[in-house]
Short mmCIF file of C-alpha atoms in Angstrom, two decimals:
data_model
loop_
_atom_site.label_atom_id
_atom_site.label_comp_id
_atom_site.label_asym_id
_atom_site.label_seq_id
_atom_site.Cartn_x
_atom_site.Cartn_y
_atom_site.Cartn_z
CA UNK A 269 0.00 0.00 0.00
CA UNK A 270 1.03 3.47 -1.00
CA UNK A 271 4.32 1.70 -2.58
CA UNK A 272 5.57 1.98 -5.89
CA UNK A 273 6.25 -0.84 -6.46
CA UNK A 274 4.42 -4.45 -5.51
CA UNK A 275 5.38 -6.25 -2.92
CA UNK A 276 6.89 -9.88 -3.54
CA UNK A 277 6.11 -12.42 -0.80
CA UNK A 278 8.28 -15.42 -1.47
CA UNK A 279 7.11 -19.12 0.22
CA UNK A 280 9.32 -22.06 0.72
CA UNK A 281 7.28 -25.03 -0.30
CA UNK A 282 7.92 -28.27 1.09
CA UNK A 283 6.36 -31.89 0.68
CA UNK A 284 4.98 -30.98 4.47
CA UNK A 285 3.38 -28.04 2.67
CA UNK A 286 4.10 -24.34 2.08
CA UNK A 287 6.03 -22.77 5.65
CA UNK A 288 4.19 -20.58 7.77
CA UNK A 289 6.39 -19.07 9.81
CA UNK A 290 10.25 -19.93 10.60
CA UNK A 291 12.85 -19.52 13.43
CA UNK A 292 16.71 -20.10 12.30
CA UNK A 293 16.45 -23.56 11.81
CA UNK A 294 12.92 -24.86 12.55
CA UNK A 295 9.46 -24.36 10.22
CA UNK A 296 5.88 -24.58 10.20
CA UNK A 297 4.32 -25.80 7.73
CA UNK A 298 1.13 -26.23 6.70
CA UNK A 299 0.14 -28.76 4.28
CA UNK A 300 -3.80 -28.93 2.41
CA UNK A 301 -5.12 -31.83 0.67
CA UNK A 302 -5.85 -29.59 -2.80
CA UNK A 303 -2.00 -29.76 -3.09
CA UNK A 304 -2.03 -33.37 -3.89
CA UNK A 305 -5.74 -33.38 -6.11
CA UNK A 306 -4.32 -33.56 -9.47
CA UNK A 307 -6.25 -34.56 -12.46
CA UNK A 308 -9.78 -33.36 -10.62
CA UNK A 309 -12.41 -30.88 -12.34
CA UNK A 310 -14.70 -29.97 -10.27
CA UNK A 311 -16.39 -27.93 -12.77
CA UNK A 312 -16.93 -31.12 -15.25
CA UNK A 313 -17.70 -33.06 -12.36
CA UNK A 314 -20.77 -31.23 -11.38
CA UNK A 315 -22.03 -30.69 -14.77
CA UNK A 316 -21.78 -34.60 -15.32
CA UNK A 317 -23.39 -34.95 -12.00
CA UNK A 318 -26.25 -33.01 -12.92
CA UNK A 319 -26.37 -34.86 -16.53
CA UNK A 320 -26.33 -38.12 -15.06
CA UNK A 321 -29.59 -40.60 -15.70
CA UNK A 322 -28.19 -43.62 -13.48
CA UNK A 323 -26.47 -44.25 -9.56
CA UNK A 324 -23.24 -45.12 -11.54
CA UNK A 325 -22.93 -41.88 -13.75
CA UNK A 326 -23.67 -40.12 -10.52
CA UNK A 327 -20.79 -41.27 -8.84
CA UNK A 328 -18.47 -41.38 -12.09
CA UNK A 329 -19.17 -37.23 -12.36
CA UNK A 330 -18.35 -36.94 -7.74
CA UNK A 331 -15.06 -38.15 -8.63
CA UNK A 332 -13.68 -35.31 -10.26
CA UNK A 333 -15.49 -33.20 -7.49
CA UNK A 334 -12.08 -31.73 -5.52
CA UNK A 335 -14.18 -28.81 -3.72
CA UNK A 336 -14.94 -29.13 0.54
CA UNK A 337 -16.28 -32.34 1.49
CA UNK A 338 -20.32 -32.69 0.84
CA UNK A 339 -23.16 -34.71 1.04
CA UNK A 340 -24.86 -35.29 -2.11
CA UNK A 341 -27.78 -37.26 -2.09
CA UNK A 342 -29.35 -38.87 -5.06
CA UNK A 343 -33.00 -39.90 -6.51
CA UNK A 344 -34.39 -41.25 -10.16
CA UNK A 345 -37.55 -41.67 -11.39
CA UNK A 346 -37.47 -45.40 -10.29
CA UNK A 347 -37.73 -44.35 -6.62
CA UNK A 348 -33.91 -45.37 -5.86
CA UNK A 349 -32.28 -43.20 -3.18
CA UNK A 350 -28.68 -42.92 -2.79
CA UNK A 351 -25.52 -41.28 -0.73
CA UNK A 352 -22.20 -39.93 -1.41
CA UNK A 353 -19.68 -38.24 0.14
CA UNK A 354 -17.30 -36.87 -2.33
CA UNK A 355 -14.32 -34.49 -1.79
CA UNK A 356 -10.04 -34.37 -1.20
CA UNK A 357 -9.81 -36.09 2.14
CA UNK A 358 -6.46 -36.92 2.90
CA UNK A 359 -5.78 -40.70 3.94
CA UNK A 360 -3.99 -40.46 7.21
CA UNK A 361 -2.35 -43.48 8.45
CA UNK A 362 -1.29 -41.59 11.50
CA UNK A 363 -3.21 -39.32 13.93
CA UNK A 364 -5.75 -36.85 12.94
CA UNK A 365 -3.80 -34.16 11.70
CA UNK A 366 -5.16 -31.82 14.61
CA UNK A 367 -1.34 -31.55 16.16
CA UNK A 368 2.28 -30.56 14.17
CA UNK A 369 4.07 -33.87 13.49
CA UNK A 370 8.02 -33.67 12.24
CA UNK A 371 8.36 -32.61 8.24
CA UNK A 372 10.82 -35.19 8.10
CA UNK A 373 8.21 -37.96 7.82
CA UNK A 374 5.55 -36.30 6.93
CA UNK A 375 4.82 -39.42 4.46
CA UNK A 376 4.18 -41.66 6.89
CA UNK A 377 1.23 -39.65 8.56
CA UNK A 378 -0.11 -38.62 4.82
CA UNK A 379 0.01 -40.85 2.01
CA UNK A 380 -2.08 -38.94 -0.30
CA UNK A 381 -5.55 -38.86 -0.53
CA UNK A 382 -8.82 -41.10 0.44
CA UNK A 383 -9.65 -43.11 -2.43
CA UNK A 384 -13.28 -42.18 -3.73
CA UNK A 385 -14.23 -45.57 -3.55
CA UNK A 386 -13.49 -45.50 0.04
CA UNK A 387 -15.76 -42.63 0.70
CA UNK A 388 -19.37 -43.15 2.65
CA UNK A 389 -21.98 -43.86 0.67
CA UNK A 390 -25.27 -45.84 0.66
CA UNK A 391 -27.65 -46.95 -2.55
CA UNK A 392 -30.94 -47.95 -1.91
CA UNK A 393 -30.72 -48.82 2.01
CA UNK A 394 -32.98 -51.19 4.08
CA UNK A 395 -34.41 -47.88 5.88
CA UNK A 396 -35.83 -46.60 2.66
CA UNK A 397 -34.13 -43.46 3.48
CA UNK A 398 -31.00 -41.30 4.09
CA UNK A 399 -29.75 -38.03 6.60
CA UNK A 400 -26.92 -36.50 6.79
CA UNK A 401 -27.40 -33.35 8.56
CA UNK A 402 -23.59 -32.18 8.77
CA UNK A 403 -23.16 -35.31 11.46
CA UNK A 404 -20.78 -38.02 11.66
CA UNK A 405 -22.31 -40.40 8.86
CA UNK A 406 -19.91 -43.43 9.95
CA UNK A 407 -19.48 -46.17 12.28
CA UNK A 408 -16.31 -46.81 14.27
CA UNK A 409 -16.02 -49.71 12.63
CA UNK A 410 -15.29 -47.75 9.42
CA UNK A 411 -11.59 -47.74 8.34
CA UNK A 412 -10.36 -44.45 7.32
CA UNK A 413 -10.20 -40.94 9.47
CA UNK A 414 -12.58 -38.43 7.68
CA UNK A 415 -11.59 -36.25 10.68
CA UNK A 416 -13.27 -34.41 13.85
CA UNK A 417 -15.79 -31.74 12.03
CA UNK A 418 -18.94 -32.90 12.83
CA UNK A 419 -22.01 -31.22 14.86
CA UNK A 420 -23.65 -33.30 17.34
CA UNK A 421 -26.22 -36.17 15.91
CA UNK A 422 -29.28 -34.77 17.46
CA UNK A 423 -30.15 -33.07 14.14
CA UNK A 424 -29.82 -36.16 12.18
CA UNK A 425 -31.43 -37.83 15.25
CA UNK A 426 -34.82 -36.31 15.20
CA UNK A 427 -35.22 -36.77 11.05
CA UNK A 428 -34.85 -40.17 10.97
CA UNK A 429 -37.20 -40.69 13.78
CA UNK A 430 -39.95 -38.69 11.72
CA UNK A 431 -38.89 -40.51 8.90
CA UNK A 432 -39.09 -43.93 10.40
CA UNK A 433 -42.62 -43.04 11.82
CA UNK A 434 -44.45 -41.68 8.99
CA UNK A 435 -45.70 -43.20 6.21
CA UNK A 436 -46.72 -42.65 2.92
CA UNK A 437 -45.06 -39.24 3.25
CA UNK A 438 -47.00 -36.60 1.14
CA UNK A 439 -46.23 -33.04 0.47
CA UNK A 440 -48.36 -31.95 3.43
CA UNK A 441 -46.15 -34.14 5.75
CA UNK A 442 -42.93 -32.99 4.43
CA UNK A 443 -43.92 -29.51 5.13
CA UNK A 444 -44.76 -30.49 8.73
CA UNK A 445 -41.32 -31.72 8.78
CA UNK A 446 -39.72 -28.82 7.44
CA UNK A 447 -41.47 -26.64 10.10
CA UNK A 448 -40.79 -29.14 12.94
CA UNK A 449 -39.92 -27.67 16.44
CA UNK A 450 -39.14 -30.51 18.56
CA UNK A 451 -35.59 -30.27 20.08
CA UNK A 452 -33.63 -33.13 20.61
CA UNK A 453 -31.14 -31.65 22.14
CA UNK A 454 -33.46 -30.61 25.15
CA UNK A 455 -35.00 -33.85 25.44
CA UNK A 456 -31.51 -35.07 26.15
CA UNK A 457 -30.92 -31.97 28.62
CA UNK A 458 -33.31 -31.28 30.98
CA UNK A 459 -34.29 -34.49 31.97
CA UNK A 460 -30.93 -34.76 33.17
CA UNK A 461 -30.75 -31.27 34.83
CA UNK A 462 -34.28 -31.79 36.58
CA UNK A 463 -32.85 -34.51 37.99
CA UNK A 464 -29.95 -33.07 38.95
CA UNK A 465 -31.49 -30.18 40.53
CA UNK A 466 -34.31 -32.42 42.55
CA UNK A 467 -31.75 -34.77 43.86
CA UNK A 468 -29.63 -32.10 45.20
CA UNK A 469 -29.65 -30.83 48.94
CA UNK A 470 -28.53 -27.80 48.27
CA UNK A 471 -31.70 -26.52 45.97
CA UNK A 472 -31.74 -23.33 44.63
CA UNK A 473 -35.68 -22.42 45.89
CA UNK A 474 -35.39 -19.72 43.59
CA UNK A 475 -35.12 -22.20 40.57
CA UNK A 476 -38.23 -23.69 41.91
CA UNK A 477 -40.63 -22.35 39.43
CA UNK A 478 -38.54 -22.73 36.71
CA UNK A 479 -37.86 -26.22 37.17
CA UNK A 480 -41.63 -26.74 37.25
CA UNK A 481 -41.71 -25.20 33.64
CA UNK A 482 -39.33 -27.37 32.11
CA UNK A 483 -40.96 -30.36 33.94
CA UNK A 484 -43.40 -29.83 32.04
CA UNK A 485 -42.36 -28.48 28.53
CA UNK A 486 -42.72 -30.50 25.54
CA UNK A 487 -39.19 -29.28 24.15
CA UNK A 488 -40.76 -27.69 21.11
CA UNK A 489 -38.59 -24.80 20.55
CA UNK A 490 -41.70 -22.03 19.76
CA UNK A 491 -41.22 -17.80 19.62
CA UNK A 492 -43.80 -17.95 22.32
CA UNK A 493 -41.94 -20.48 24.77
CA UNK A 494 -40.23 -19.20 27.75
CA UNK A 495 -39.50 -22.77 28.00
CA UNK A 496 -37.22 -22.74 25.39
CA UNK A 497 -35.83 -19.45 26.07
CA UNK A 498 -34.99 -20.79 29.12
CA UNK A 499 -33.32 -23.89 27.86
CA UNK A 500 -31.48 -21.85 24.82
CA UNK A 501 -29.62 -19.99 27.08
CA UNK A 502 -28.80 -22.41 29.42
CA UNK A 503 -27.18 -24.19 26.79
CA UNK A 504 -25.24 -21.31 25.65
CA UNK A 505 -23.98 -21.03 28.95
CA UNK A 506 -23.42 -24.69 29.57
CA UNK A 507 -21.03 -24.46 26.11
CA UNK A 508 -18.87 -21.70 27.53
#
């Protein structure tokens, strides 16, 4: 800024990644699974994707997909359903990447990327359906380390417990879905800090009334609920 002339930033690049920051001897580096996604196009993937009249040109367009790791769910005419994950995840033979490890053998940690037929995905399950709602979508029995990222599976929780329930879903029903209220998170909660807070001997008689509230609250998260006002920001607090 207010220079003459631009400004050249020079970066050592290493098979650890491009350094950081250095001190004499000693670097950080920082290393992204892009770096090694050669011979993707993202750009032709999609489009072939969204050309596709079958499950297995649907997955032949995802692997040329080298954006963030998604969920894309599929559906024909036919009524089949599918899942796939599709993305650069690196295949980590060694920890989960969430700590610096020695550049020297970095290789042994990172051996390139996930292969795409390794990634989740489901065709046609027993269920009859599929959710992902940004949770962990895989056993620990599964193989591979698709890292730590996920939100909690209360969200994915409550769908598939509407979706197991109803039948014959409609348009009607999905809207009621779309609009539903219920918290799973709370149900999990409060029963847990009503109990806590009745089986203490050192009650708070000034949480008295409250405590009779959520005793009684059907953990719909409404504008109108003081309920749920009450629960949101005990959360909120409880996450600090």
């Amino acid at each position: 800024r207010n220079e003459s002339k631009p400004y050249i930033h020079k970066t050592l690049i290493t098979n650890a990644g491009p350094i950081l920051d250095r001190n004499k001897n000693k670097g950080l580096a920082l290393k992204w699974a892009i770096q090694d996604a050669i011979g993707y196009d993202s750009v032709k993937g999609l489009w072939k994707m969204n050309m596709a009249s079958n499950w297995g040109e649907f997955r032949e367009g995802l692997k040329l997909y080298n954006g963030p790791t998604l969920s894309f769910h599929y559906i024909d005419k036919d009524g089949n359903i599918g899942y796939q994950a599709a993305g650069v995840i690196p295949y980590r033979v060694k920890g989960l990447g969430g700590l610096p490890i020695s550049g020297f053998n970095v290789s042994d940690y990172w051996m390139g990327l996930l292969p795409f037929d390794k990634l989740p995905n489901s065709y046609n399950p027993q269920t009859g359906y599929l959710v992902s709602a940004n949770n962990k979508i895989v056993s620990p029995e599964y193989d591979y380390n698709l890292g730590n990222n996920f939100l909690s599976p209360f969200r994915a929780g409550r769908i598939s417990t509407l979706l197991s329930t109803e039948k014959n879903l409609d348009l009607k029903k999905n809207q009621a879905i779309q609009k539903d209220e219920y918290s799973y998170v709370a149900s999990f909660i409060i029963p847990q800090i009503l109990e806590a807070y009745y089986s203490s001997k050192n009650k708070d008689k000034k949480l008295a009334d409250v405590m009779q509230l959520l005793s009684k609250w059907d953990f719909k998260i409404s504008a109108n609920s003081p309920e749920a006002f009450i629960f949101e920001k005990t959360y909120e607090n409880l996450l600090k």
